[in-house]
Amino acid sequence: MSEISASGTSATDTASGTVIAESATPRGRRARAALFGLQVLLALFYAIASALPKLIAHSSAVESFDQIGWGTTGMYIIGALELAGAVALLIPVLQSVAAMALGALMAGAFVVQLTAFDGENAATPLILIVPLTLIAWARRGRNTDLLRLVHRRA
């Protein structure tokens, strides 16, 4: 019989039959550290490489958003959403929701790349969806904490 730890994962020590949290094992600690490292890298990417050019109205971002007909308003909105997602990727209770939201934003970016830019750079949002999906799934236990927090405030 297996027990589930607070993080939603479990592991069994086969020699003693005792149940230990996966994060207590060296492999579990490395996996958690790697996942957090991935979150930091994605947060930096979204904040610096993606949101910043939009929020400072870099000429390449302005040109792209003008080409799709969204103008500077759309550019600032998307930049703000990306920056908010980047920050939320680093806040434990928001990590899963942030990854899902950024994944949805990337799905939209994929469609825009296909329709407005003839598929140029369409692979980038698809590539970013993969680690975002991993983060959303791995941190899904935090969604319960977020719901509790929201219900407590309501």
mmCIF file of C-alpha atoms in Angstrom:
data_model
loop_
_atom_site.group_PDB
_atom_site.id
_atom_site.type_symbol
_atom_site.label_atom_id
_atom_site.label_comp_id
_atom_site.label_asym_id
_atom_site.label_seq_id
_atom_site.Cartn_x
_atom_site.Cartn_y
_atom_site.Cartn_z
ATOM 1 C CA MET A 1 0.000 0.000 0.000
ATOM 2 C CA SER A 2 1.331 3.392 -0.958
ATOM 3 C CA GLU A 3 0.777 6.686 0.828
ATOM 4 C CA ILE A 4 0.750 10.053 -0.879
ATOM 5 C CA SER A 5 2.924 12.840 0.468
ATOM 6 C CA ALA A 6 1.875 16.469 0.833
ATOM 7 C CA SER A 7 3.356 17.198 -2.592
ATOM 8 C CA GLY A 8 1.112 14.583 -4.171
ATOM 9 C CA THR A 9 3.924 12.138 -4.887
ATOM 10 C CA SER A 10 5.027 8.971 -3.207
ATOM 11 C CA ALA A 11 7.878 6.522 -3.149
ATOM 12 C CA THR A 12 8.348 3.289 -1.260
ATOM 13 C CA ASP A 13 11.590 2.025 0.250
ATOM 14 C CA THR A 14 11.374 -1.593 -0.919
ATOM 15 C CA ALA A 15 13.832 -2.896 1.670
ATOM 16 C CA SER A 16 11.940 -1.656 4.715
ATOM 17 C CA GLY A 17 8.478 -1.221 3.218
ATOM 18 C CA THR A 18 8.256 2.298 4.611
ATOM 19 C CA VAL A 19 6.801 5.112 2.571
ATOM 20 C CA ILE A 20 8.921 8.219 2.116
ATOM 21 C CA ALA A 21 8.258 11.427 0.253
ATOM 22 C CA GLU A 22 9.814 11.424 -3.191
ATOM 23 C CA SER A 23 11.472 14.751 -2.510
ATOM 24 C CA ALA A 24 13.323 13.185 0.422
ATOM 25 C CA THR A 25 15.256 10.922 -1.946
ATOM 26 C CA PRO A 26 18.314 12.261 -3.758
ATOM 27 C CA ARG A 27 16.596 11.652 -7.098
ATOM 28 C CA GLY A 28 13.465 13.497 -5.952
ATOM 29 C CA ARG A 29 15.492 16.461 -4.699
ATOM 30 C CA ARG A 30 17.360 16.653 -8.021
ATOM 31 C CA ALA A 31 14.076 16.499 -9.950
ATOM 32 C CA ARG A 32 12.557 19.286 -7.839
ATOM 33 C CA ALA A 33 15.690 21.409 -8.251
ATOM 34 C CA ALA A 34 15.707 20.822 -12.019
ATOM 35 C CA LEU A 35 12.029 21.735 -12.262
ATOM 36 C CA PHE A 36 12.574 24.924 -10.266
ATOM 37 C CA GLY A 37 15.590 25.757 -12.469
ATOM 38 C CA LEU A 38 13.399 25.311 -15.524
ATOM 39 C CA GLN A 39 10.808 27.634 -13.998
ATOM 40 C CA VAL A 40 13.470 30.292 -13.341
ATOM 41 C CA LEU A 41 14.773 30.015 -16.921
ATOM 42 C CA LEU A 42 11.273 30.312 -18.362
ATOM 43 C CA ALA A 43 10.471 33.228 -16.053
ATOM 44 C CA LEU A 44 13.629 35.024 -17.210
ATOM 45 C CA PHE A 45 12.810 34.290 -20.843
ATOM 46 C CA TYR A 46 9.249 35.592 -20.569
ATOM 47 C CA ALA A 47 10.241 38.664 -18.551
ATOM 48 C CA ILE A 48 13.349 39.735 -20.469
ATOM 49 C CA ALA A 49 13.193 38.299 -23.982
ATOM 50 C CA SER A 50 9.451 38.351 -24.520
ATOM 51 C CA ALA A 51 7.671 40.899 -22.302
ATOM 52 C CA LEU A 52 10.348 43.608 -22.090
ATOM 53 C CA PRO A 53 10.509 44.376 -25.835
ATOM 54 C CA LYS A 54 6.724 44.739 -25.859
ATOM 55 C CA LEU A 55 6.580 46.889 -22.731
ATOM 56 C CA ILE A 56 9.311 49.270 -23.906
ATOM 57 C CA ALA A 57 7.765 49.391 -27.391
ATOM 58 C CA HIS A 58 10.829 48.053 -29.183
ATOM 59 C CA SER A 59 10.530 48.712 -32.911
ATOM 60 C CA SER A 60 10.387 44.986 -33.784
ATOM 61 C CA ALA A 61 7.485 44.422 -31.384
ATOM 62 C CA VAL A 62 5.626 47.513 -32.609
ATOM 63 C CA GLU A 63 6.059 46.397 -36.213
ATOM 64 C CA SER A 64 4.820 42.871 -35.467
ATOM 65 C CA PHE A 65 1.718 44.015 -33.612
ATOM 66 C CA ASP A 66 0.936 46.603 -36.276
ATOM 67 C CA GLN A 67 1.210 43.861 -38.896
ATOM 68 C CA ILE A 68 -1.432 41.736 -37.149
ATOM 69 C CA GLY A 69 -3.619 44.777 -36.534
ATOM 70 C CA TRP A 70 -3.451 44.839 -32.735
ATOM 71 C CA GLY A 71 -1.379 48.010 -32.434
ATOM 72 C CA THR A 72 0.381 49.175 -29.313
ATOM 73 C CA THR A 73 -2.588 48.429 -27.043
ATOM 74 C CA GLY A 74 -2.481 44.730 -27.919
ATOM 75 C CA MET A 75 1.286 44.757 -27.608
ATOM 76 C CA TYR A 76 1.175 46.220 -24.094
ATOM 77 C CA ILE A 77 -1.554 43.793 -23.015
ATOM 78 C CA ILE A 78 0.370 40.739 -24.243
ATOM 79 C CA GLY A 79 3.581 42.080 -22.685
ATOM 80 C CA ALA A 80 1.841 42.612 -19.339
ATOM 81 C CA LEU A 81 0.348 39.102 -19.456
ATOM 82 C CA GLU A 82 3.768 37.610 -20.192
ATOM 83 C CA LEU A 83 5.387 39.581 -17.363
ATOM 84 C CA ALA A 84 2.633 38.559 -14.932
ATOM 85 C CA GLY A 85 3.078 34.924 -15.982
ATOM 86 C CA ALA A 86 6.844 35.170 -15.517
ATOM 87 C CA VAL A 87 6.434 36.472 -11.968
ATOM 88 C CA ALA A 88 3.711 33.941 -11.149
ATOM 89 C CA LEU A 89 5.960 31.055 -12.270
ATOM 90 C CA LEU A 90 8.102 31.869 -9.227
ATOM 91 C CA ILE A 91 5.259 32.098 -6.679
ATOM 92 C CA PRO A 92 4.583 28.590 -5.310
ATOM 93 C CA VAL A 93 0.793 28.808 -5.086
ATOM 94 C CA LEU A 94 0.542 30.240 -8.640
ATOM 95 C CA GLN A 95 3.079 28.088 -10.498
ATOM 96 C CA SER A 96 0.674 25.596 -12.076
ATOM 97 C CA VAL A 97 -1.914 28.216 -13.013
ATOM 98 C CA ALA A 98 0.806 30.465 -14.456
ATOM 99 C CA ALA A 99 2.166 27.632 -16.583
ATOM 100 C CA MET A 100 -1.346 26.862 -17.879
ATOM 101 C CA ALA A 101 -2.017 30.530 -18.648
ATOM 102 C CA LEU A 102 1.305 30.967 -20.440
ATOM 103 C CA GLY A 103 0.610 27.738 -22.329
ATOM 104 C CA ALA A 104 -2.719 29.154 -23.492
ATOM 105 C CA LEU A 105 -0.962 32.358 -24.512
ATOM 106 C CA MET A 106 1.536 30.275 -26.505
ATOM 107 C CA ALA A 107 -1.292 28.392 -28.222
ATOM 108 C CA GLY A 108 -2.642 31.767 -29.316
ATOM 109 C CA ALA A 109 0.821 32.865 -30.412
ATOM 110 C CA PHE A 110 1.108 29.696 -32.503
ATOM 111 C CA VAL A 111 -2.162 30.466 -34.288
ATOM 112 C CA VAL A 112 -1.078 34.073 -34.908
ATOM 113 C CA GLN A 113 2.292 32.918 -36.240
ATOM 114 C CA LEU A 114 0.540 30.558 -38.662
ATOM 115 C CA THR A 115 -2.100 32.989 -39.861
ATOM 116 C CA ALA A 116 -0.434 36.409 -39.812
ATOM 117 C CA PHE A 117 3.203 35.494 -40.387
ATOM 118 C CA ASP A 118 2.854 32.462 -42.695
ATOM 119 C CA GLY A 119 4.308 30.106 -40.096
ATOM 120 C CA GLU A 120 7.508 32.059 -39.541
ATOM 121 C CA ASN A 121 8.721 31.256 -36.001
ATOM 122 C CA ALA A 122 5.626 29.102 -35.373
ATOM 123 C CA ALA A 123 7.787 26.429 -33.744
ATOM 124 C CA THR A 124 8.822 28.716 -30.877
ATOM 125 C CA PRO A 125 5.454 28.783 -29.080
ATOM 126 C CA LEU A 126 5.044 25.044 -29.611
ATOM 127 C CA ILE A 127 8.459 24.376 -28.094
ATOM 128 C CA LEU A 128 7.609 26.566 -25.087
ATOM 129 C CA ILE A 129 4.340 24.700 -24.503
ATOM 130 C CA VAL A 130 6.270 21.503 -23.673
ATOM 131 C CA PRO A 131 8.059 22.730 -20.505
ATOM 132 C CA LEU A 132 5.012 24.776 -19.502
ATOM 133 C CA THR A 133 2.882 21.623 -19.642
ATOM 134 C CA LEU A 134 5.464 19.780 -17.533
ATOM 135 C CA ILE A 135 5.415 22.544 -14.916
ATOM 136 C CA ALA A 136 1.606 22.733 -14.876
ATOM 137 C CA TRP A 137 1.386 18.975 -14.339
ATOM 138 C CA ALA A 138 4.212 18.691 -11.806
ATOM 139 C CA ARG A 139 2.910 21.598 -9.716
ATOM 140 C CA ARG A 140 -0.786 20.653 -10.015
ATOM 141 C CA GLY A 141 -0.984 19.932 -6.280
ATOM 142 C CA ARG A 142 -0.599 23.654 -5.656
ATOM 143 C CA ASN A 143 -3.959 24.298 -7.332
ATOM 144 C CA THR A 144 -5.707 22.918 -4.237
ATOM 145 C CA ASP A 145 -3.777 25.383 -2.088
ATOM 146 C CA LEU A 146 -4.781 28.215 -4.412
ATOM 147 C CA LEU A 147 -8.459 27.202 -4.277
ATOM 148 C CA ARG A 148 -8.327 27.094 -0.473
ATOM 149 C CA LEU A 149 -6.774 30.551 -0.423
ATOM 150 C CA VAL A 150 -9.411 31.945 -2.783
ATOM 151 C CA HIS A 151 -12.293 30.379 -0.840
ATOM 152 C CA ARG A 152 -10.904 31.698 2.434
ATOM 153 C CA ARG A 153 -10.792 35.242 1.006
ATOM 154 C CA ALA A 154 -14.292 35.043 -0.508
#
